[in-house]
Amino acid sequence: MLSRLILICLLTITLLVPHTAHALPQQSVSELPVYAYEFRLNTSIDYVVSVSNDLVVVLGSLGGVSVVQFINISDPFKGPQIVFTYPLTGSLTSYAVDGYPVNYLAVGTDLGEVLVFKVMGGRLYGMLHYVQGDTLVVRKLYLLRTPTTTKLITLSVDRLQPSERYVYVYDVNVKRVVKLGPLVGNLTYGLEYITPYDLIPVKVVG
Protein backbone atom coordinates (compact mmCIF):
# COMPACT_ATOMS: atom_id res chain seq x y z
CA MET A 1 0.00 0.00 0.00
CA LEU A 2 1.44 3.36 -1.04
CA SER A 3 1.09 6.37 1.24
CA ARG A 4 1.49 9.95 0.13
CA LEU A 5 3.60 12.27 2.26
CA ILE A 6 2.90 15.86 1.18
CA LEU A 7 5.33 18.45 2.52
CA ILE A 8 4.17 22.06 2.72
CA CYS A 9 7.03 24.57 2.89
CA LEU A 10 7.18 28.32 3.38
CA LEU A 11 9.86 30.18 1.47
CA THR A 12 10.68 33.69 2.70
CA ILE A 13 11.75 36.12 -0.02
CA THR A 14 12.86 39.62 0.93
CA LEU A 15 12.85 42.22 -1.82
CA LEU A 16 15.35 45.08 -1.59
CA VAL A 17 13.62 48.21 -2.86
CA PRO A 18 15.51 51.49 -3.52
CA HIS A 19 14.25 54.52 -1.63
CA THR A 20 11.62 56.50 -3.55
CA ALA A 21 9.19 59.19 -2.71
CA HIS A 22 6.34 56.72 -2.90
CA ALA A 23 6.91 53.80 -0.53
CA LEU A 24 5.68 50.39 -1.60
CA PRO A 25 2.94 48.71 0.42
CA GLN A 26 4.34 46.61 3.26
CA GLN A 27 2.96 43.32 1.92
CA SER A 28 4.86 43.70 -1.37
CA VAL A 29 8.25 43.98 0.36
CA SER A 30 8.10 40.62 2.10
CA GLU A 31 6.17 37.67 0.68
CA LEU A 32 5.73 34.10 1.88
CA PRO A 33 5.24 31.87 -1.16
CA VAL A 34 4.10 28.35 -0.36
CA TYR A 35 5.29 25.30 -2.24
CA ALA A 36 4.57 21.63 -1.74
CA TYR A 37 5.97 18.41 -3.06
CA GLU A 38 4.70 14.89 -2.80
CA PHE A 39 6.61 11.79 -1.74
CA ARG A 40 5.18 8.30 -2.16
CA LEU A 41 6.04 5.82 0.59
CA ASN A 42 5.45 2.11 0.96
CA THR A 43 4.94 2.89 4.63
CA SER A 44 1.46 3.18 6.13
CA ILE A 45 1.70 6.50 8.01
CA ASP A 46 0.42 6.98 11.56
CA TYR A 47 2.33 10.14 12.55
CA VAL A 48 4.71 12.62 10.94
CA VAL A 49 7.08 14.50 13.27
CA SER A 50 9.11 17.53 12.20
CA VAL A 51 12.60 17.09 13.66
CA SER A 52 14.38 20.07 12.09
CA ASN A 53 14.40 22.12 8.91
CA ASP A 54 16.05 19.17 7.16
CA LEU A 55 14.52 16.08 8.77
CA VAL A 56 11.08 14.61 9.38
CA VAL A 57 10.20 11.33 11.05
CA VAL A 58 7.44 9.03 9.83
CA LEU A 59 5.98 6.63 12.39
CA GLY A 60 3.94 3.87 10.82
CA SER A 61 4.11 0.31 9.50
CA LEU A 62 5.89 -1.36 6.60
CA GLY A 63 4.94 -4.89 5.58
CA GLY A 64 2.94 -5.32 8.79
CA VAL A 65 5.88 -4.22 10.99
CA SER A 66 5.89 -0.93 12.91
CA VAL A 67 8.81 1.25 11.86
CA VAL A 68 10.48 4.58 12.52
CA GLN A 69 11.63 6.28 9.30
CA PHE A 70 13.87 9.34 9.17
CA ILE A 71 13.53 11.33 5.93
CA ASN A 72 15.80 14.12 4.69
CA ILE A 73 13.83 16.96 3.07
CA SER A 74 16.65 19.50 2.67
CA ASP A 75 16.59 19.50 -1.13
CA PRO A 76 13.14 20.15 -2.68
CA PHE A 77 14.56 19.63 -6.18
CA LYS A 78 16.00 16.18 -5.41
CA GLY A 79 13.00 15.29 -3.27
CA PRO A 80 12.77 13.59 0.14
CA GLN A 81 15.36 10.87 0.80
CA ILE A 82 14.90 8.04 3.32
CA VAL A 83 17.91 8.16 5.62
CA PHE A 84 17.12 5.40 8.07
CA THR A 85 14.38 2.83 8.80
CA TYR A 86 14.20 1.13 12.19
CA PRO A 87 11.79 -1.80 12.82
CA LEU A 88 10.04 -1.95 16.19
CA THR A 89 9.15 -4.90 18.38
CA GLY A 90 5.36 -4.80 18.53
CA SER A 91 3.06 -1.97 17.48
CA LEU A 92 3.73 1.69 18.16
CA THR A 93 1.66 3.03 21.06
CA SER A 94 3.29 6.37 21.94
CA TYR A 95 6.07 8.76 21.06
CA ALA A 96 7.65 11.94 22.45
CA VAL A 97 10.19 14.60 21.53
CA ASP A 98 12.11 17.00 23.75
CA GLY A 99 11.24 20.22 21.90
CA TYR A 100 12.10 21.84 18.57
CA PRO A 101 14.51 21.47 16.96
CA VAL A 102 14.43 17.90 18.24
CA ASN A 103 17.46 16.52 20.08
CA TYR A 104 15.80 13.31 21.28
CA LEU A 105 12.94 11.19 19.92
CA ALA A 106 11.43 8.40 22.06
CA VAL A 107 8.97 5.68 21.05
CA GLY A 108 7.13 2.93 22.94
CA THR A 109 5.30 -0.22 21.81
CA ASP A 110 2.64 -2.67 22.97
CA LEU A 111 5.36 -5.27 23.73
CA GLY A 112 7.18 -3.12 26.24
CA GLU A 113 9.91 -1.85 23.93
CA VAL A 114 11.29 1.64 24.57
CA LEU A 115 13.71 3.41 22.22
CA VAL A 116 15.42 6.80 22.34
CA PHE A 117 17.19 8.29 19.32
CA LYS A 118 19.51 11.28 19.47
CA VAL A 119 19.55 13.67 16.51
CA MET A 120 22.81 15.57 16.10
CA GLY A 121 24.39 17.16 13.06
CA GLY A 122 21.85 15.57 10.74
CA ARG A 123 22.82 12.09 11.96
CA LEU A 124 21.03 9.61 14.23
CA TYR A 125 22.36 7.81 17.26
CA GLY A 126 20.68 5.12 19.33
CA MET A 127 20.85 6.28 22.95
CA LEU A 128 18.56 3.84 24.76
CA HIS A 129 16.93 0.48 24.05
CA TYR A 130 15.01 -1.25 26.81
CA VAL A 131 12.37 -4.00 26.85
CA GLN A 132 10.21 -3.71 29.95
CA GLY A 133 8.46 -7.02 29.31
CA ASP A 134 6.32 -8.45 26.53
CA THR A 135 3.14 -8.22 28.61
CA LEU A 136 3.59 -4.49 29.25
CA VAL A 137 2.02 -1.89 26.98
CA VAL A 138 3.73 1.52 26.97
CA ARG A 139 0.76 3.88 27.30
CA LYS A 140 2.53 7.20 27.83
CA LEU A 141 6.05 8.53 27.66
CA TYR A 142 7.68 11.94 28.14
CA LEU A 143 11.15 13.35 27.56
CA LEU A 144 12.18 15.85 30.24
CA ARG A 145 15.26 18.04 30.13
CA THR A 146 17.31 18.71 33.26
CA PRO A 147 20.36 21.00 33.62
CA THR A 148 22.70 18.01 33.18
CA THR A 149 20.85 15.31 31.24
CA THR A 150 17.58 14.17 29.66
CA LYS A 151 15.13 11.82 31.40
CA LEU A 152 12.59 9.51 29.81
CA ILE A 153 9.53 8.66 31.92
CA THR A 154 7.01 6.02 30.83
CA LEU A 155 3.70 4.66 32.11
CA SER A 156 3.10 1.01 31.23
CA VAL A 157 0.11 -1.26 31.82
CA ASP A 158 0.20 -5.05 32.13
CA ARG A 159 -2.14 -6.42 29.45
CA LEU A 160 -2.74 -9.62 31.44
CA GLN A 161 -3.53 -7.72 34.64
CA PRO A 162 -4.68 -4.22 33.63
CA SER A 163 -4.87 -3.08 37.25
CA GLU A 164 -1.07 -3.36 37.45
CA ARG A 165 0.66 -0.22 36.22
CA TYR A 166 4.30 0.74 36.30
CA VAL A 167 6.33 3.93 35.91
CA TYR A 168 9.87 3.70 34.55
CA VAL A 169 12.38 6.56 34.79
CA TYR A 170 15.43 6.41 32.51
CA ASP A 171 18.49 8.59 32.17
CA VAL A 172 19.40 8.47 28.48
CA ASN A 173 23.07 9.12 29.24
CA VAL A 174 23.63 6.82 32.23
CA LYS A 175 21.55 3.80 31.06
CA ARG A 176 20.04 3.31 34.51
CA VAL A 177 16.36 2.75 35.21
CA VAL A 178 14.17 3.41 38.25
CA LYS A 179 10.94 1.40 38.47
CA LEU A 180 7.80 2.20 40.47
CA GLY A 181 4.96 -0.27 40.75
CA PRO A 182 3.22 -3.09 42.63
CA LEU A 183 6.18 -5.48 42.32
CA VAL A 184 9.67 -4.24 41.53
CA GLY A 185 11.97 -7.04 42.70
CA ASN A 186 15.55 -6.73 43.87
CA LEU A 187 17.30 -6.23 40.52
CA THR A 188 16.08 -2.68 39.85
CA TYR A 189 16.19 0.61 41.69
CA GLY A 190 12.65 1.55 42.58
CA LEU A 191 9.65 1.86 44.85
CA GLU A 192 7.43 -1.16 45.46
CA TYR A 193 3.84 -1.83 46.56
CA ILE A 194 2.40 1.22 44.81
CA THR A 195 0.15 1.40 41.74
CA PRO A 196 0.57 4.54 39.61
CA TYR A 197 -2.68 5.60 37.98
CA ASP A 198 -1.54 8.22 35.48
CA LEU A 199 1.53 10.14 34.38
CA ILE A 200 1.37 13.93 33.90
CA PRO A 201 4.49 16.14 33.64
CA VAL A 202 4.42 19.33 35.72
CA LYS A 203 6.76 22.27 35.26
CA VAL A 204 7.70 24.01 38.50
CA VAL A 205 8.82 27.62 38.16
CA GLY A 206 10.82 28.92 41.11
mmCIF file of C-alpha atoms in Angstrom:
data_model
loop_
_atom_site.group_PDB
_atom_site.id
_atom_site.type_symbol
_atom_site.label_atom_id
_atom_site.label_comp_id
_atom_site.label_asym_id
_atom_site.label_seq_id
_atom_site.Cartn_x
_atom_site.Cartn_y
_atom_site.Cartn_z
ATOM 1 C CA MET A 1 0.000 0.000 0.000
ATOM 2 C CA LEU A 2 1.441 3.362 -1.037
ATOM 3 C CA SER A 3 1.089 6.367 1.241
ATOM 4 C CA ARG A 4 1.487 9.947 0.126
ATOM 5 C CA LEU A 5 3.595 12.271 2.255
ATOM 6 C CA ILE A 6 2.901 15.859 1.178
ATOM 7 C CA LEU A 7 5.329 18.451 2.521
ATOM 8 C CA ILE A 8 4.171 22.059 2.717
ATOM 9 C CA CYS A 9 7.027 24.568 2.892
ATOM 10 C CA LEU A 10 7.180 28.317 3.378
ATOM 11 C CA LEU A 11 9.860 30.182 1.472
ATOM 12 C CA THR A 12 10.677 33.689 2.695
ATOM 13 C CA ILE A 13 11.748 36.115 -0.018
ATOM 14 C CA THR A 14 12.861 39.621 0.925
ATOM 15 C CA LEU A 15 12.854 42.221 -1.824
ATOM 16 C CA LEU A 16 15.346 45.079 -1.586
ATOM 17 C CA VAL A 17 13.618 48.208 -2.862
ATOM 18 C CA PRO A 18 15.507 51.493 -3.523
ATOM 19 C CA HIS A 19 14.249 54.519 -1.630
ATOM 20 C CA THR A 20 11.617 56.496 -3.547
ATOM 21 C CA ALA A 21 9.190 59.193 -2.708
ATOM 22 C CA HIS A 22 6.335 56.720 -2.901
ATOM 23 C CA ALA A 23 6.910 53.797 -0.526
ATOM 24 C CA LEU A 24 5.677 50.394 -1.603
ATOM 25 C CA PRO A 25 2.935 48.709 0.424
ATOM 26 C CA GLN A 26 4.343 46.605 3.258
ATOM 27 C CA GLN A 27 2.957 43.320 1.915
ATOM 28 C CA SER A 28 4.864 43.699 -1.374
ATOM 29 C CA VAL A 29 8.250 43.978 0.364
ATOM 30 C CA SER A 30 8.101 40.619 2.103
ATOM 31 C CA GLU A 31 6.170 37.667 0.676
ATOM 32 C CA LEU A 32 5.727 34.101 1.877
ATOM 33 C CA PRO A 33 5.243 31.867 -1.157
ATOM 34 C CA VAL A 34 4.098 28.350 -0.364
ATOM 35 C CA TYR A 35 5.293 25.301 -2.235
ATOM 36 C CA ALA A 36 4.571 21.628 -1.736
ATOM 37 C CA TYR A 37 5.968 18.406 -3.055
ATOM 38 C CA GLU A 38 4.696 14.886 -2.799
ATOM 39 C CA PHE A 39 6.606 11.786 -1.735
ATOM 40 C CA ARG A 40 5.182 8.300 -2.159
ATOM 41 C CA LEU A 41 6.041 5.823 0.588
ATOM 42 C CA ASN A 42 5.453 2.107 0.961
ATOM 43 C CA THR A 43 4.940 2.892 4.634
ATOM 44 C CA SER A 44 1.456 3.175 6.129
ATOM 45 C CA ILE A 45 1.697 6.497 8.006
ATOM 46 C CA ASP A 46 0.423 6.983 11.564
ATOM 47 C CA TYR A 47 2.329 10.136 12.552
ATOM 48 C CA VAL A 48 4.714 12.619 10.938
ATOM 49 C CA VAL A 49 7.077 14.500 13.275
ATOM 50 C CA SER A 50 9.107 17.535 12.199
ATOM 51 C CA VAL A 51 12.599 17.094 13.663
ATOM 52 C CA SER A 52 14.377 20.074 12.090
ATOM 53 C CA ASN A 53 14.399 22.122 8.905
ATOM 54 C CA ASP A 54 16.054 19.169 7.160
ATOM 55 C CA LEU A 55 14.523 16.076 8.773
ATOM 56 C CA VAL A 56 11.077 14.609 9.382
ATOM 57 C CA VAL A 57 10.199 11.326 11.052
ATOM 58 C CA VAL A 58 7.444 9.031 9.833
ATOM 59 C CA LEU A 59 5.979 6.629 12.392
ATOM 60 C CA GLY A 60 3.938 3.870 10.816
ATOM 61 C CA SER A 61 4.106 0.315 9.497
ATOM 62 C CA LEU A 62 5.891 -1.361 6.599
ATOM 63 C CA GLY A 63 4.940 -4.889 5.580
ATOM 64 C CA GLY A 64 2.944 -5.320 8.792
ATOM 65 C CA VAL A 65 5.880 -4.222 10.994
ATOM 66 C CA SER A 66 5.894 -0.933 12.913
ATOM 67 C CA VAL A 67 8.810 1.253 11.861
ATOM 68 C CA VAL A 68 10.479 4.581 12.515
ATOM 69 C CA GLN A 69 11.630 6.276 9.295
ATOM 70 C CA PHE A 70 13.868 9.340 9.169
ATOM 71 C CA ILE A 71 13.533 11.334 5.927
ATOM 72 C CA ASN A 72 15.797 14.120 4.692
ATOM 73 C CA ILE A 73 13.826 16.958 3.066
ATOM 74 C CA SER A 74 16.645 19.496 2.674
ATOM 75 C CA ASP A 75 16.594 19.498 -1.128
ATOM 76 C CA PRO A 76 13.142 20.151 -2.675
ATOM 77 C CA PHE A 77 14.558 19.626 -6.176
ATOM 78 C CA LYS A 78 16.002 16.180 -5.411
ATOM 79 C CA GLY A 79 13.000 15.291 -3.272
ATOM 80 C CA PRO A 80 12.775 13.592 0.140
ATOM 81 C CA GLN A 81 15.363 10.873 0.801
ATOM 82 C CA ILE A 82 14.896 8.042 3.318
ATOM 83 C CA VAL A 83 17.911 8.158 5.623
ATOM 84 C CA PHE A 84 17.116 5.398 8.072
ATOM 85 C CA THR A 85 14.383 2.825 8.799
ATOM 86 C CA TYR A 86 14.196 1.125 12.192
ATOM 87 C CA PRO A 87 11.786 -1.800 12.816
ATOM 88 C CA LEU A 88 10.036 -1.948 16.186
ATOM 89 C CA THR A 89 9.146 -4.901 18.376
ATOM 90 C CA GLY A 90 5.360 -4.805 18.534
ATOM 91 C CA SER A 91 3.058 -1.970 17.482
ATOM 92 C CA LEU A 92 3.729 1.692 18.163
ATOM 93 C CA THR A 93 1.658 3.033 21.065
ATOM 94 C CA SER A 94 3.287 6.369 21.942
ATOM 95 C CA TYR A 95 6.073 8.764 21.063
ATOM 96 C CA ALA A 96 7.649 11.939 22.449
ATOM 97 C CA VAL A 97 10.189 14.598 21.530
ATOM 98 C CA ASP A 98 12.109 17.003 23.755
ATOM 99 C CA GLY A 99 11.236 20.221 21.900
ATOM 100 C CA TYR A 100 12.098 21.838 18.573
ATOM 101 C CA PRO A 101 14.511 21.469 16.959
ATOM 102 C CA VAL A 102 14.433 17.904 18.239
ATOM 103 C CA ASN A 103 17.457 16.525 20.083
ATOM 104 C CA TYR A 104 15.796 13.311 21.278
ATOM 105 C CA LEU A 105 12.940 11.192 19.921
ATOM 106 C CA ALA A 106 11.426 8.405 22.059
ATOM 107 C CA VAL A 107 8.970 5.678 21.052
ATOM 108 C CA GLY A 108 7.131 2.929 22.936
ATOM 109 C CA THR A 109 5.296 -0.223 21.812
ATOM 110 C CA ASP A 110 2.641 -2.674 22.974
ATOM 111 C CA LEU A 111 5.358 -5.270 23.729
ATOM 112 C CA GLY A 112 7.178 -3.123 26.240
ATOM 113 C CA GLU A 113 9.914 -1.848 23.929
ATOM 114 C CA VAL A 114 11.295 1.642 24.570
ATOM 115 C CA LEU A 115 13.715 3.409 22.220
ATOM 116 C CA VAL A 116 15.420 6.800 22.341
ATOM 117 C CA PHE A 117 17.192 8.287 19.319
ATOM 118 C CA LYS A 118 19.513 11.284 19.467
ATOM 119 C CA VAL A 119 19.547 13.668 16.506
ATOM 120 C CA MET A 120 22.809 15.570 16.100
ATOM 121 C CA GLY A 121 24.392 17.161 13.059
ATOM 122 C CA GLY A 122 21.849 15.568 10.736
ATOM 123 C CA ARG A 123 22.819 12.091 11.960
ATOM 124 C CA LEU A 124 21.027 9.610 14.227
ATOM 125 C CA TYR A 125 22.364 7.810 17.258
ATOM 126 C CA GLY A 126 20.677 5.121 19.331
ATOM 127 C CA MET A 127 20.850 6.278 22.947
ATOM 128 C CA LEU A 128 18.561 3.839 24.758
ATOM 129 C CA HIS A 129 16.931 0.484 24.047
ATOM 130 C CA TYR A 130 15.007 -1.253 26.812
ATOM 131 C CA VAL A 131 12.375 -3.997 26.855
ATOM 132 C CA GLN A 132 10.207 -3.713 29.952
ATOM 133 C CA GLY A 133 8.456 -7.024 29.308
ATOM 134 C CA ASP A 134 6.325 -8.450 26.527
ATOM 135 C CA THR A 135 3.136 -8.222 28.610
ATOM 136 C CA LEU A 136 3.593 -4.492 29.250
ATOM 137 C CA VAL A 137 2.017 -1.886 26.978
ATOM 138 C CA VAL A 138 3.731 1.522 26.968
ATOM 139 C CA ARG A 139 0.756 3.876 27.301
ATOM 140 C CA LYS A 140 2.535 7.196 27.831
ATOM 141 C CA LEU A 141 6.054 8.534 27.660
ATOM 142 C CA TYR A 142 7.680 11.938 28.144
ATOM 143 C CA LEU A 143 11.148 13.353 27.561
ATOM 144 C CA LEU A 144 12.184 15.846 30.244
ATOM 145 C CA ARG A 145 15.265 18.040 30.130
ATOM 146 C CA THR A 146 17.313 18.709 33.258
ATOM 147 C CA PRO A 147 20.365 21.001 33.622
ATOM 148 C CA THR A 148 22.703 18.010 33.181
ATOM 149 C CA THR A 149 20.853 15.309 31.244
ATOM 150 C CA THR A 150 17.582 14.169 29.661
ATOM 151 C CA LYS A 151 15.128 11.825 31.397
ATOM 152 C CA LEU A 152 12.586 9.509 29.805
ATOM 153 C CA ILE A 153 9.534 8.661 31.915
ATOM 154 C CA THR A 154 7.008 6.019 30.831
ATOM 155 C CA LEU A 155 3.699 4.663 32.108
ATOM 156 C CA SER A 156 3.097 1.011 31.232
ATOM 157 C CA VAL A 157 0.112 -1.264 31.817
ATOM 158 C CA ASP A 158 0.200 -5.049 32.130
ATOM 159 C CA ARG A 159 -2.141 -6.415 29.453
ATOM 160 C CA LEU A 160 -2.739 -9.622 31.443
ATOM 161 C CA GLN A 161 -3.535 -7.716 34.639
ATOM 162 C CA PRO A 162 -4.678 -4.220 33.631
ATOM 163 C CA SER A 163 -4.868 -3.080 37.250
ATOM 164 C CA GLU A 164 -1.070 -3.360 37.452
ATOM 165 C CA ARG A 165 0.656 -0.218 36.217
ATOM 166 C CA TYR A 166 4.303 0.745 36.298
ATOM 167 C CA VAL A 167 6.332 3.933 35.915
ATOM 168 C CA TYR A 168 9.870 3.700 34.554
ATOM 169 C CA VAL A 169 12.383 6.561 34.793
ATOM 170 C CA TYR A 170 15.426 6.410 32.507
ATOM 171 C CA ASP A 171 18.492 8.592 32.173
ATOM 172 C CA VAL A 172 19.395 8.466 28.481
ATOM 173 C CA ASN A 173 23.074 9.116 29.242
ATOM 174 C CA VAL A 174 23.627 6.816 32.230
ATOM 175 C CA LYS A 175 21.554 3.804 31.059
ATOM 176 C CA ARG A 176 20.040 3.306 34.507
ATOM 177 C CA VAL A 177 16.358 2.754 35.214
ATOM 178 C CA VAL A 178 14.169 3.409 38.253
ATOM 179 C CA LYS A 179 10.936 1.403 38.469
ATOM 180 C CA LEU A 180 7.798 2.204 40.471
ATOM 181 C CA GLY A 181 4.963 -0.273 40.748
ATOM 182 C CA PRO A 182 3.216 -3.094 42.628
ATOM 183 C CA LEU A 183 6.179 -5.480 42.324
ATOM 184 C CA VAL A 184 9.675 -4.237 41.525
ATOM 185 C CA GLY A 185 11.967 -7.037 42.699
ATOM 186 C CA ASN A 186 15.555 -6.733 43.869
ATOM 187 C CA LEU A 187 17.300 -6.231 40.525
ATOM 188 C CA THR A 188 16.083 -2.684 39.855
ATOM 189 C CA TYR A 189 16.190 0.614 41.694
ATOM 190 C CA GLY A 190 12.648 1.547 42.575
ATOM 191 C CA LEU A 191 9.647 1.864 44.846
ATOM 192 C CA GLU A 192 7.429 -1.162 45.463
ATOM 193 C CA TYR A 193 3.836 -1.832 46.556
ATOM 194 C CA ILE A 194 2.399 1.222 44.806
ATOM 195 C CA THR A 195 0.147 1.405 41.736
ATOM 196 C CA PRO A 196 0.574 4.544 39.612
ATOM 197 C CA TYR A 197 -2.680 5.595 37.977
ATOM 198 C CA ASP A 198 -1.539 8.218 35.483
ATOM 199 C CA LEU A 199 1.528 10.140 34.376
ATOM 200 C CA ILE A 200 1.372 13.928 33.898
ATOM 201 C CA PRO A 201 4.492 16.142 33.642
ATOM 202 C CA VAL A 202 4.421 19.328 35.720
ATOM 203 C CA LYS A 203 6.762 22.274 35.259
ATOM 204 C CA VAL A 204 7.701 24.013 38.499
ATOM 205 C CA VAL A 205 8.819 27.619 38.161
ATOM 206 C CA GLY A 206 10.823 28.918 41.110
#
